[in-house]
PDB file of C-alpha atoms in Angstrom:
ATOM      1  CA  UNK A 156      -9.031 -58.761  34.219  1.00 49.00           C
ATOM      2  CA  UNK A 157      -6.876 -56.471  32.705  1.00 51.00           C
ATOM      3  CA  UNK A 158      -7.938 -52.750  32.406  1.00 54.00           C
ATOM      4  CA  UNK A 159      -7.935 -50.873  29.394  1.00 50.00           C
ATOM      5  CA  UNK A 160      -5.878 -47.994  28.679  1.00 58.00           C
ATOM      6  CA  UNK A 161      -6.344 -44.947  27.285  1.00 58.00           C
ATOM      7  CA  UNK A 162      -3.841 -42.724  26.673  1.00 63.00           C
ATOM      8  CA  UNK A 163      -4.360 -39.499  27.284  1.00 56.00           C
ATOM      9  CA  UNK A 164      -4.088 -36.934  23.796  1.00 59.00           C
ATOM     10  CA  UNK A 165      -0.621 -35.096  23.327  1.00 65.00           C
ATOM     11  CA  UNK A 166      -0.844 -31.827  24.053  1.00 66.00           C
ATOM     12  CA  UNK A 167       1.142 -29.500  21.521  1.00 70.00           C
ATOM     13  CA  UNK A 168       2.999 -26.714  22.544  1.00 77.00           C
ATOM     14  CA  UNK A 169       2.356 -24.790  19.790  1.00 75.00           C
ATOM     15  CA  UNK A 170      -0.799 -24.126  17.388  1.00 84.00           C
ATOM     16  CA  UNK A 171      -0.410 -25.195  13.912  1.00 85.00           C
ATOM     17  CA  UNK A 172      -0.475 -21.145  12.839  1.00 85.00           C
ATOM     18  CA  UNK A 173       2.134 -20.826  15.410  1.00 88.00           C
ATOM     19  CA  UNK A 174       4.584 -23.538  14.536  1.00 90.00           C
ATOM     20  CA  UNK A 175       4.488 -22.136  10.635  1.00 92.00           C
ATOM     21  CA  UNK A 176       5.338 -18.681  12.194  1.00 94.00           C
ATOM     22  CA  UNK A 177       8.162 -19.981  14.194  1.00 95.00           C
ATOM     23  CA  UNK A 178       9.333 -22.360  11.154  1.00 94.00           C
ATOM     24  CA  UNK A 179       9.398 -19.027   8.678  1.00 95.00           C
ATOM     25  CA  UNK A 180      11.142 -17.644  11.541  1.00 97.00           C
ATOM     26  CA  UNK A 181      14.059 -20.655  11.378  1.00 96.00           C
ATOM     27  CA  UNK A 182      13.967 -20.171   7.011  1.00 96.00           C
ATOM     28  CA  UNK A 183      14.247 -16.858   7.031  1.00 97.00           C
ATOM     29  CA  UNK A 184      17.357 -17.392  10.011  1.00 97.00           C
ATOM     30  CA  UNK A 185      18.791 -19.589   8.105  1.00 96.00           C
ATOM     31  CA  UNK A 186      19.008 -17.876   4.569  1.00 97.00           C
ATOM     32  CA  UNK A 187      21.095 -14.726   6.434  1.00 97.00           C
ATOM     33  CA  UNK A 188      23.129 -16.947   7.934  1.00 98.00           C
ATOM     34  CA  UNK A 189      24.369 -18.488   4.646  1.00 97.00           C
ATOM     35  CA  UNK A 190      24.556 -15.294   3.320  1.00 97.00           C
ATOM     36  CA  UNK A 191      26.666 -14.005   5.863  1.00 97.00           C
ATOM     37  CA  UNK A 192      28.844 -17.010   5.640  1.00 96.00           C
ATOM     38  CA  UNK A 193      29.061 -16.720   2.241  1.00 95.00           C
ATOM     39  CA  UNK A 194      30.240 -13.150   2.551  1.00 94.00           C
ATOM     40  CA  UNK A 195      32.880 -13.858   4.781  1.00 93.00           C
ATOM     41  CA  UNK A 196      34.455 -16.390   2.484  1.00 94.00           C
ATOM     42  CA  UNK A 197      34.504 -14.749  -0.483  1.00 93.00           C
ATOM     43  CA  UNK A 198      35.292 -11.026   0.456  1.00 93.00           C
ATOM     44  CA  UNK A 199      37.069 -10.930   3.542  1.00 91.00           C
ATOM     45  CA  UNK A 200      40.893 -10.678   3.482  1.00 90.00           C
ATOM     46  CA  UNK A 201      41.535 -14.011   5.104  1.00 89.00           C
ATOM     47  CA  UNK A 202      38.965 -16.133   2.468  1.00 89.00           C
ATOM     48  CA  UNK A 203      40.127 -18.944   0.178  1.00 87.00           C
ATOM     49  CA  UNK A 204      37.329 -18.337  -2.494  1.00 86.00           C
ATOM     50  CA  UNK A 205      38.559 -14.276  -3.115  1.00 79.00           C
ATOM     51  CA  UNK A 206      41.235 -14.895  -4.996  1.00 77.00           C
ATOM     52  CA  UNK A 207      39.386 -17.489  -7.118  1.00 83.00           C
ATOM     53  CA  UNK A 208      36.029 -15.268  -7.076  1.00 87.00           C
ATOM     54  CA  UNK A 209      36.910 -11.302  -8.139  1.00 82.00           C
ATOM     55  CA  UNK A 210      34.501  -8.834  -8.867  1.00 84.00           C
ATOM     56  CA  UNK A 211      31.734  -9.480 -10.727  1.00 87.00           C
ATOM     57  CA  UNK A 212      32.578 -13.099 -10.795  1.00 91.00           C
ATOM     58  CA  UNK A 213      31.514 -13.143  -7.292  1.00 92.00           C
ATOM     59  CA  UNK A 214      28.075 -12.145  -7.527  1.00 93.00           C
ATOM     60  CA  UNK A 215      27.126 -14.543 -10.268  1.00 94.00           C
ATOM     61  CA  UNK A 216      28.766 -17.108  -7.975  1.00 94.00           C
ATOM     62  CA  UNK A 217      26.406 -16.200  -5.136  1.00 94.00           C
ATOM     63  CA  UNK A 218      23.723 -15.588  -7.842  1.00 95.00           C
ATOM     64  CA  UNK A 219      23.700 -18.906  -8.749  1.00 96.00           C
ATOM     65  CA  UNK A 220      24.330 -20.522  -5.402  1.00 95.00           C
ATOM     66  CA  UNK A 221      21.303 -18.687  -3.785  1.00 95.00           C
ATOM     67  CA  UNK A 222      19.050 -19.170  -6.585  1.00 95.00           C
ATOM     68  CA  UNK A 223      19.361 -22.721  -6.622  1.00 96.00           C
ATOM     69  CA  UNK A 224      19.110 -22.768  -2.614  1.00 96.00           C
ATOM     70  CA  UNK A 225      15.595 -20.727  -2.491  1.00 95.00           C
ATOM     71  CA  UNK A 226      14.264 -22.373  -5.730  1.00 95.00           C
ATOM     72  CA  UNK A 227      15.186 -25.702  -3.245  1.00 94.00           C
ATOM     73  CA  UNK A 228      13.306 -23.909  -0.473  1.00 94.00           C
ATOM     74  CA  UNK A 229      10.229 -22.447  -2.503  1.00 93.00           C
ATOM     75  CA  UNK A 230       9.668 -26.129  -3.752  1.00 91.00           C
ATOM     76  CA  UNK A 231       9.739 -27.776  -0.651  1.00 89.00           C
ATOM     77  CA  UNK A 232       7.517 -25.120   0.787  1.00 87.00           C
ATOM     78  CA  UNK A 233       4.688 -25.430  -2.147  1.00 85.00           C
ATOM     79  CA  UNK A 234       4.353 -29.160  -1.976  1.00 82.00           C
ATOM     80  CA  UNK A 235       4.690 -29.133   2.361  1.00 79.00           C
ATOM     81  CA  UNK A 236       2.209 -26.053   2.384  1.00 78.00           C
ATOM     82  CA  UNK A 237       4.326 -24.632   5.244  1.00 78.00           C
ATOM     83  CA  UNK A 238       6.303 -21.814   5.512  1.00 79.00           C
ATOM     84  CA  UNK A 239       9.268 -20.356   3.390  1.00 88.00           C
ATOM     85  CA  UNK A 240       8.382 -16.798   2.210  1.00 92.00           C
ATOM     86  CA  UNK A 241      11.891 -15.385   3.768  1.00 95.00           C
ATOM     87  CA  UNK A 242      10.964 -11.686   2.282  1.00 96.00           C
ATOM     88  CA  UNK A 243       8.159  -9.210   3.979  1.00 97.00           C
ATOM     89  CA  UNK A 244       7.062  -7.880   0.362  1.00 97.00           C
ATOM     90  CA  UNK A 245       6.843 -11.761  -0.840  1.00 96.00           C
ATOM     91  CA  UNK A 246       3.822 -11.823   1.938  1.00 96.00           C
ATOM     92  CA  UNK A 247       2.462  -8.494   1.591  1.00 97.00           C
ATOM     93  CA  UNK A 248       2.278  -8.948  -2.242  1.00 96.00           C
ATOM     94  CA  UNK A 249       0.572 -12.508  -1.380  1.00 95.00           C
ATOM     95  CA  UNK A 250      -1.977 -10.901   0.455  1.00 96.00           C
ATOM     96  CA  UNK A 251      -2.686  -8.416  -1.862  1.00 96.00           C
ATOM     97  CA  UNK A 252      -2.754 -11.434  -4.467  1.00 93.00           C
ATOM     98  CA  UNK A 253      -5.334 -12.863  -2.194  1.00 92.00           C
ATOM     99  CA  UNK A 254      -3.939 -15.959  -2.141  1.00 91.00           C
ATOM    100  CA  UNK A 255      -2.170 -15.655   1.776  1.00 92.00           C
ATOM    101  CA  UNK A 256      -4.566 -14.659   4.674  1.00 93.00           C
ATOM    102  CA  UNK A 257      -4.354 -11.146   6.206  1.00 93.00           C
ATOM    103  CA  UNK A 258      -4.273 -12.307   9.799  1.00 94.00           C
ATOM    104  CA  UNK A 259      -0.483 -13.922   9.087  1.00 94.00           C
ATOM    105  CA  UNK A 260       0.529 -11.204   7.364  1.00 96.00           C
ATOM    106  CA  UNK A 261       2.203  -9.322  10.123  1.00 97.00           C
ATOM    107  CA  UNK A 262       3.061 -11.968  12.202  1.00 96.00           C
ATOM    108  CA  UNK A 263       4.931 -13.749   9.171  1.00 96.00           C
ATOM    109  CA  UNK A 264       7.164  -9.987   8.290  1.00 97.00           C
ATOM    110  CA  UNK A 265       7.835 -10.116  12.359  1.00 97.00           C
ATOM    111  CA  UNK A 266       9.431 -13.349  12.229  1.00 97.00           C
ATOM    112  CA  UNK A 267      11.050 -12.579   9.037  1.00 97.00           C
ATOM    113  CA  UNK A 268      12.923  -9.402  10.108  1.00 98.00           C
ATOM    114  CA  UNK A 269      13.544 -10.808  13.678  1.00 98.00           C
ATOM    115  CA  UNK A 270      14.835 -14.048  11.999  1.00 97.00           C
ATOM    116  CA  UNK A 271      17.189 -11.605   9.696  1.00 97.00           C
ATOM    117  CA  UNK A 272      18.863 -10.402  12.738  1.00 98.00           C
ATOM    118  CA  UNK A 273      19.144 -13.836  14.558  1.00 98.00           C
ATOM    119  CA  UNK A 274      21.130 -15.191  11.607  1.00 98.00           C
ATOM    120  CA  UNK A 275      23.537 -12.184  11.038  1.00 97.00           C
ATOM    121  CA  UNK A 276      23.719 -12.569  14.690  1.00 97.00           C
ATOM    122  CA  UNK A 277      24.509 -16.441  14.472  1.00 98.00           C
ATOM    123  CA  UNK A 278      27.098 -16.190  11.190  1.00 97.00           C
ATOM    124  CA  UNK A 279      29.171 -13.695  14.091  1.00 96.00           C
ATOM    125  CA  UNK A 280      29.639 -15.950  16.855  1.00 97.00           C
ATOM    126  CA  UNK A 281      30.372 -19.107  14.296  1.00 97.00           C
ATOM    127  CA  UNK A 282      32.501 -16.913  12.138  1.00 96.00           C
ATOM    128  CA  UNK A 283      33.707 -14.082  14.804  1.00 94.00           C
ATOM    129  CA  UNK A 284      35.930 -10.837  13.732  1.00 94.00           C
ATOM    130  CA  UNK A 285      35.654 -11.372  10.304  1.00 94.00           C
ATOM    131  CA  UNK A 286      32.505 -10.623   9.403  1.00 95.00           C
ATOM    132  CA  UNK A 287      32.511  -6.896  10.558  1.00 94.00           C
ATOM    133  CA  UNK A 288      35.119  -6.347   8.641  1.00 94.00           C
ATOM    134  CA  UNK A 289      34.868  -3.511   6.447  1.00 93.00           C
ATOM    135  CA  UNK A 290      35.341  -5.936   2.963  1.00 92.00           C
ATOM    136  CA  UNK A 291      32.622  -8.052   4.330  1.00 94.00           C
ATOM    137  CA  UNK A 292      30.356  -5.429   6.233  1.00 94.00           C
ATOM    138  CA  UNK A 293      27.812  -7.850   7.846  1.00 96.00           C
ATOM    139  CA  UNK A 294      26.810  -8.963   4.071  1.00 95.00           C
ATOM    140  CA  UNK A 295      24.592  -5.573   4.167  1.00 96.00           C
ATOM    141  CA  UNK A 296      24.222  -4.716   0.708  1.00 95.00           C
ATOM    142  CA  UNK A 297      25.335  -0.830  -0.647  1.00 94.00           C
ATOM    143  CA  UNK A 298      24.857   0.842  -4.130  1.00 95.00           C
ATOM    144  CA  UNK A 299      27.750   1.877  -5.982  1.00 94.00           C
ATOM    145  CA  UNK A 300      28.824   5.731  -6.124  1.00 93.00           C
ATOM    146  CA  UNK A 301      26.643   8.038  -8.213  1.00 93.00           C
ATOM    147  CA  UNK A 302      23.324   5.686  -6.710  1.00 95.00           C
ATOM    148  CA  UNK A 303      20.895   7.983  -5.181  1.00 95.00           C
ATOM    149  CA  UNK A 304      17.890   7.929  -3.289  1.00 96.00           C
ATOM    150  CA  UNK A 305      15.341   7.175  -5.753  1.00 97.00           C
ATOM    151  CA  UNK A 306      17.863   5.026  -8.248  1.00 97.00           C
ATOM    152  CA  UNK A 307      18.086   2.263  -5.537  1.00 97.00           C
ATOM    153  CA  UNK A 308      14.181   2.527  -4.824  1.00 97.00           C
ATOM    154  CA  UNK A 309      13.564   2.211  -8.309  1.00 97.00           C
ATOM    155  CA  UNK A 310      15.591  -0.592  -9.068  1.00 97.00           C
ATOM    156  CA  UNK A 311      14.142  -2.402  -5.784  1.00 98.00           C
ATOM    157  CA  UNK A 312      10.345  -1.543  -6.969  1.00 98.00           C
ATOM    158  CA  UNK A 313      11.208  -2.752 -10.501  1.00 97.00           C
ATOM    159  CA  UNK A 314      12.817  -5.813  -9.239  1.00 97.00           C
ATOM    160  CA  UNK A 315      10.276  -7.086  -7.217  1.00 97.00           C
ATOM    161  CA  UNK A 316       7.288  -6.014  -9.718  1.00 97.00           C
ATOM    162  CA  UNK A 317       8.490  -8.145 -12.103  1.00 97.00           C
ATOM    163  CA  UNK A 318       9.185 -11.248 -10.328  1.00 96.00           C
ATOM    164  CA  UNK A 319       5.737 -10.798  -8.269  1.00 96.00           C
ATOM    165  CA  UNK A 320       4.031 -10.353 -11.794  1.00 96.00           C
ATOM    166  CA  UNK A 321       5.444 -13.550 -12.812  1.00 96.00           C
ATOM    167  CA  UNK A 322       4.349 -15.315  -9.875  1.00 95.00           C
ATOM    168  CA  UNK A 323       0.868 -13.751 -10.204  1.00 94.00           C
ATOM    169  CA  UNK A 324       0.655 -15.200 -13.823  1.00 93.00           C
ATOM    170  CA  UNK A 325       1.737 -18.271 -12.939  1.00 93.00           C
ATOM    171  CA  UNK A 326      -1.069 -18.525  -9.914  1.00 89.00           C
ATOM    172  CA  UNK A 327      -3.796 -18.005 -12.525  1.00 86.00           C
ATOM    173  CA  UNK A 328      -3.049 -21.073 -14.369  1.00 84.00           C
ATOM    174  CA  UNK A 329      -2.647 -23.937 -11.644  1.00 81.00           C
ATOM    175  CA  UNK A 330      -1.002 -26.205 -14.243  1.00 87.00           C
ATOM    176  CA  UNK A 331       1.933 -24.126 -14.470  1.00 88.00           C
ATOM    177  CA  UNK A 332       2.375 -23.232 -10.876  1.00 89.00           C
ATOM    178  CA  UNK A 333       5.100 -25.865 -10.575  1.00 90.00           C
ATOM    179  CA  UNK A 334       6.842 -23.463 -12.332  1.00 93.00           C
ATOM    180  CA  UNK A 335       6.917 -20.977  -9.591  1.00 93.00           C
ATOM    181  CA  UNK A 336       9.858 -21.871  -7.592  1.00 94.00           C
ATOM    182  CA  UNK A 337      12.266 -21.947 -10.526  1.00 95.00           C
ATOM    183  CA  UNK A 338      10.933 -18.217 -11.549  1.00 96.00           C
ATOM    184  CA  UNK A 339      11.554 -17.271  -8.391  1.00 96.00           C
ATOM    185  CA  UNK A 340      14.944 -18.689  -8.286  1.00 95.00           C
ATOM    186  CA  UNK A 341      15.700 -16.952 -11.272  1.00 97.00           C
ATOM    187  CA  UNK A 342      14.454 -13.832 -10.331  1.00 97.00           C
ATOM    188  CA  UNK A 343      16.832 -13.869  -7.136  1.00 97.00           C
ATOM    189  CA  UNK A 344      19.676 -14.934  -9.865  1.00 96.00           C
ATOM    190  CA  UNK A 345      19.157 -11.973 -11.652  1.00 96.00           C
ATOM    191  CA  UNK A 346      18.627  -9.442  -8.254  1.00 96.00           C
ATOM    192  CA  UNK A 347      22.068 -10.507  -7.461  1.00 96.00           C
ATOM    193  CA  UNK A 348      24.534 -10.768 -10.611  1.00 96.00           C
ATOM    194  CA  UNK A 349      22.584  -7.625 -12.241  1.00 95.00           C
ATOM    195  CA  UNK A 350      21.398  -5.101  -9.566  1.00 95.00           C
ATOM    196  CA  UNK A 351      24.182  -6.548  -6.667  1.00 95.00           C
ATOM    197  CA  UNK A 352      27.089  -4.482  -8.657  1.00 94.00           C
ATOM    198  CA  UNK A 353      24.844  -1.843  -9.099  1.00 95.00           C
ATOM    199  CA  UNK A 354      22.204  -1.101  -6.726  1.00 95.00           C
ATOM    200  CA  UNK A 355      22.785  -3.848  -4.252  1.00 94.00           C
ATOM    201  CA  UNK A 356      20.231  -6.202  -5.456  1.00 93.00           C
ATOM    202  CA  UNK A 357      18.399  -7.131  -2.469  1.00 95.00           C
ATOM    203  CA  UNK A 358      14.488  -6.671  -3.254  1.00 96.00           C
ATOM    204  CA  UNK A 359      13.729  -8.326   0.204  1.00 97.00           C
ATOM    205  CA  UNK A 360      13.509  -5.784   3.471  1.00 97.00           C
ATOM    206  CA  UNK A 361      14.512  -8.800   5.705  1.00 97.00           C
ATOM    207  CA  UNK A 362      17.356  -9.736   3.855  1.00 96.00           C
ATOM    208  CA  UNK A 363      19.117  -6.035   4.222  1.00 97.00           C
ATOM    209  CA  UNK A 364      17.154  -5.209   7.653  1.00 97.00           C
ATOM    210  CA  UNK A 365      19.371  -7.388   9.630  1.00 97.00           C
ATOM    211  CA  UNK A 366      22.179  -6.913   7.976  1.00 97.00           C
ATOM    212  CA  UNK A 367      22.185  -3.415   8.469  1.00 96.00           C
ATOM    213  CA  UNK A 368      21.053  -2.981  11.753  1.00 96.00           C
ATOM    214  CA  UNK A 369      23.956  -5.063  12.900  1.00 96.00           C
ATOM    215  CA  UNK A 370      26.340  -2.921  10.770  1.00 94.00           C
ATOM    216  CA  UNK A 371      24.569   0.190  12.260  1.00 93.00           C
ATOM    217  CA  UNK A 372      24.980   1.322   8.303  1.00 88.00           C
ATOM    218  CA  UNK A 373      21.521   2.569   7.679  1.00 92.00           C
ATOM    219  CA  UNK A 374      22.385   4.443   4.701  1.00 87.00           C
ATOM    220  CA  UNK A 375      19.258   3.685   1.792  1.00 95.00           C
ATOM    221  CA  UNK A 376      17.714   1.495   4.209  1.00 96.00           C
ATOM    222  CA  UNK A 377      14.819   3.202   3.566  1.00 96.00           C
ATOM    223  CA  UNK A 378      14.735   2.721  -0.130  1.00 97.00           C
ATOM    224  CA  UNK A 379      15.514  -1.126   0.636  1.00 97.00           C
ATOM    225  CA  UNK A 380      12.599  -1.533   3.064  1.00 97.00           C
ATOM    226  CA  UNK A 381      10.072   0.601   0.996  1.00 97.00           C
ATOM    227  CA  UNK A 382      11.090  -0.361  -2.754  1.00 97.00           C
ATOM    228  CA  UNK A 383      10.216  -4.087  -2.707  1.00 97.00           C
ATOM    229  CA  UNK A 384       6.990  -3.500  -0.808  1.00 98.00           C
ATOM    230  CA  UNK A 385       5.837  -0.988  -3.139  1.00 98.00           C
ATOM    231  CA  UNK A 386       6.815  -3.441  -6.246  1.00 98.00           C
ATOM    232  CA  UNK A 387       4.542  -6.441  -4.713  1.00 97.00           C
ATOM    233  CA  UNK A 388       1.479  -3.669  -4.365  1.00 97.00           C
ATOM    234  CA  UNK A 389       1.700  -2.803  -7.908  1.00 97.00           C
ATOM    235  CA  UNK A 390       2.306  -6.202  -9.176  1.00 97.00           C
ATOM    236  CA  UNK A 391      -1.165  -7.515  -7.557  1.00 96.00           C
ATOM    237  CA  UNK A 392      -2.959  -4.059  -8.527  1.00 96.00           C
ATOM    238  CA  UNK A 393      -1.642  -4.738 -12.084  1.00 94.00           C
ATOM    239  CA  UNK A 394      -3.428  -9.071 -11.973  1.00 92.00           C
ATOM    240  CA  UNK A 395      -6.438  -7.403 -10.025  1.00 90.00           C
ATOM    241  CA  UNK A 396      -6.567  -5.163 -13.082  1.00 88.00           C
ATOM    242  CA  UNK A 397      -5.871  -7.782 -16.005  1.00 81.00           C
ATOM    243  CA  UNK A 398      -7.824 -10.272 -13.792  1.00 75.00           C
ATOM    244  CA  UNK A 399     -11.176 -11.238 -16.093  1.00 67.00           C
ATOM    245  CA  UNK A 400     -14.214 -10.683 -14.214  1.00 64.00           C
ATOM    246  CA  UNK A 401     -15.959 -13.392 -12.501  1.00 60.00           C
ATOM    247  CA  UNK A 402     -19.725 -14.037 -13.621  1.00 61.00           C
ATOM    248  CA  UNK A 403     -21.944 -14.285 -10.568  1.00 64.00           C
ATOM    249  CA  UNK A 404     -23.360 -17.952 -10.306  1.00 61.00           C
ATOM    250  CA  UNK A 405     -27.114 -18.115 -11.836  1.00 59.00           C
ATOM    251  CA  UNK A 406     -30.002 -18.997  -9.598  1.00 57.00           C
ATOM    252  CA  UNK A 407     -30.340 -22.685 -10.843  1.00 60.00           C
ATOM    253  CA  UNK A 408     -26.501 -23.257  -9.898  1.00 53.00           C
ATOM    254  CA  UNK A 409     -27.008 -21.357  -6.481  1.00 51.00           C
ATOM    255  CA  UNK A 410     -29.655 -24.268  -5.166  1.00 55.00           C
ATOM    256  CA  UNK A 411     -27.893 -26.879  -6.715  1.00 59.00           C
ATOM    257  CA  UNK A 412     -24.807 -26.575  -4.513  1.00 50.00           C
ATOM    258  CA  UNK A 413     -26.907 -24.964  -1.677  1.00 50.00           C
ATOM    259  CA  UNK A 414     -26.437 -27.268   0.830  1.00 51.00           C
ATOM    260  CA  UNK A 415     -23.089 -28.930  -0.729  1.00 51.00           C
ATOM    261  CA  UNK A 416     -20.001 -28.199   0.760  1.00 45.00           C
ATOM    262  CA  UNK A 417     -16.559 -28.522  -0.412  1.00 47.00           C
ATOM    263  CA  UNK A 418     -12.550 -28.146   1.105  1.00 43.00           C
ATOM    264  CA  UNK A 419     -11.199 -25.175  -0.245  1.00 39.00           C
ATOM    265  CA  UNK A 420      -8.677 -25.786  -2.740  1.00 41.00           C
ATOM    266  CA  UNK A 421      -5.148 -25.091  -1.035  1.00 39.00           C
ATOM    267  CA  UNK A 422      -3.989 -21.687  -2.188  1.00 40.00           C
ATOM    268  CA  UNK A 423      -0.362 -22.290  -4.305  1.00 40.00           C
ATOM    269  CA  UNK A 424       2.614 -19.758  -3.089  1.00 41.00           C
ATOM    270  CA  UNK A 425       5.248 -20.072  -1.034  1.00 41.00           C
ATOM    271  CA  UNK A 426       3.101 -20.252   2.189  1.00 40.00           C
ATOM    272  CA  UNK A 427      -0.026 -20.983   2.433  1.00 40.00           C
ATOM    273  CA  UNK A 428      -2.495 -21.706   5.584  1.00 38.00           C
ATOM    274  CA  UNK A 429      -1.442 -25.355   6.848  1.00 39.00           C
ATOM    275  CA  UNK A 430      -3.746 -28.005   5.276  1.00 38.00           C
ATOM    276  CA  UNK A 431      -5.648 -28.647   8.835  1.00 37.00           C
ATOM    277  CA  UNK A 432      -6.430 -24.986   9.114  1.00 36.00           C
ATOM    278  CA  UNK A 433      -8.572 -25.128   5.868  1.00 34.00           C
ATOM    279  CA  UNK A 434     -12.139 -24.598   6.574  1.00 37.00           C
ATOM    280  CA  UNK A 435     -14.647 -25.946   4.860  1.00 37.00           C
ATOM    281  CA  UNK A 436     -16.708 -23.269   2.475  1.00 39.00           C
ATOM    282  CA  UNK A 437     -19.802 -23.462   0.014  1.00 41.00           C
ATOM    283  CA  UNK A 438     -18.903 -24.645  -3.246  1.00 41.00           C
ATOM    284  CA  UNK A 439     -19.527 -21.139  -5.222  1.00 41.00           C
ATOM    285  CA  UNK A 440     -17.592 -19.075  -2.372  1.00 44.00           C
ATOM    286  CA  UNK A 441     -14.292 -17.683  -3.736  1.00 43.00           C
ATOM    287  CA  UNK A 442     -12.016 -19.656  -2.580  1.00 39.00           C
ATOM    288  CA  UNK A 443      -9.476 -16.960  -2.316  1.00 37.00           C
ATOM    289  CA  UNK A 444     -10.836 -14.453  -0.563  1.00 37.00           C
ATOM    290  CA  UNK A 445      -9.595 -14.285   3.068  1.00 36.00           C
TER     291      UNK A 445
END
């Protein structure tokens, strides 16, 4: 006789939540490191692309390059439903959109901001010297002279209102929200040839947090942390207040769908809850509300 066997579940080591933490973590690594890299071969003394790429040439080169490389990342992120945010506002504004639950709000800015620094901190020991050099500066962004206080916080706020509006619009009409990573792309297009000569263009706390920390050049920080944050908020108070109202069901449609239950439909950003998190709600709950 032989004896059946059963082999025994695989345990995971981490929770689903956990491994789209830890994977936002690796995107968000990842990005500064290319940045970084791409820093030290355009503007450091030493780099081959400088003398092809001068001035203002240079940030539409980068504009280009990372807009196409997060419109690449946004995209795979939507149809995976897994992580790829990359910017604390981007999740705060989400939130507020009500379309990203609360509970992974902090934990996704945490691995953002700590994957910031582990990237700058990777691009030094693959690249060395070079990339503390003062031409290159850690690829921590800086506003040109006459730039206060307030100019670079506006231009961050502004930046980031408009590009969360866009994304806001989009979410109300699910037929267009295959649109969203190409907006998106654009919108970091834009940041970067417009604002980078001007302001610095980031309009993402993560991407200038590590950056600067490594630097130690905390001057406007502030404005850079604070400015994009503020422009989500007022993006998803402006849908709440163009949203139209919602009619509450009748009683006829109430105990029709009573005792019928329904997945909820997948919220569409960047990140959303992995698919086997998704709980199972009454037909006429909101499907958006965390």
């Amino acid at each position: 006789m032989t004896r059946s066997r059963h082999r025994a579940p695989r345990r995971e080591l981490l929770s689903p939540r956990a491994r789209t933490v830890f994977l936002e973590f690796l995107i968000t690594a990842g990005i500064l490191f290319l940045i970084v890299t791409t820093s030290r071969w355009i503007f450091a003394p030493d780099a081959p692309l400088g003398s092809v790429l001068k001035g203002r040439a240079a940030f539409v080169a980068l504009g280009l390059f990372f807009g196409i490389v997060n419109t690449a990342i946004i995209h795979y992120s939507m149809s995976r439903k897994t992580a790829g945010h990359m910017n604390p506002s981007v999740s705060i504004g989400l939130w507020l959109l009500r379309v990203f639950p609360g509970r992974d709000v902090l934990p996704f800015c945490v691995a953002q901001m700590t994957g910031a620094v582990a990237g700058v901190g990777l691009a030094r020991l693959v690249w060395g010297a070079p990339v503390g050099l003062p031409q290159v500066g850690w690829a921590a962004v800086a506003p040109q002279p006459g730039w206060g206080f307030w100019g670079v916080l506006t231009a961050e706020t502004v930046g980031q209102l408009i590009c969360m509006t866009l994304v806001a619009a989009l979410l109300i009409r699910p037929r267009w929200e295959w649109l969203i990573p190409g907006v998106v792309g654009l919108c970091i297009t834009g940041f970067i040839m417009i604002l980078g000569p001007l302001s610095g263009g980031s309009v993402n706390p993560a991407r200038q947090f590590g950056p600067a920390l490594w630097a130690g050049n905390f001057g406007f920080l502030t404005a850079y942390l604070i400015g994009p944050v503020l422009g989500a908020a007022l993006a998803a108070a402006l849908a709440a207040a163009l949203r139209p109202p919602v009619e509450p069901p009748t009683a006829e449609a109430v105990l029709q769908v009573e005792h019928t239950v329904r997945p909820v439909e997948a919220a569409v950003c960047p990140d959303t809850i992995p698919p086997e998190l998704l709980r199972e709600r009454p037909a006429h709950d909101d499907p958006y509300r965390i």
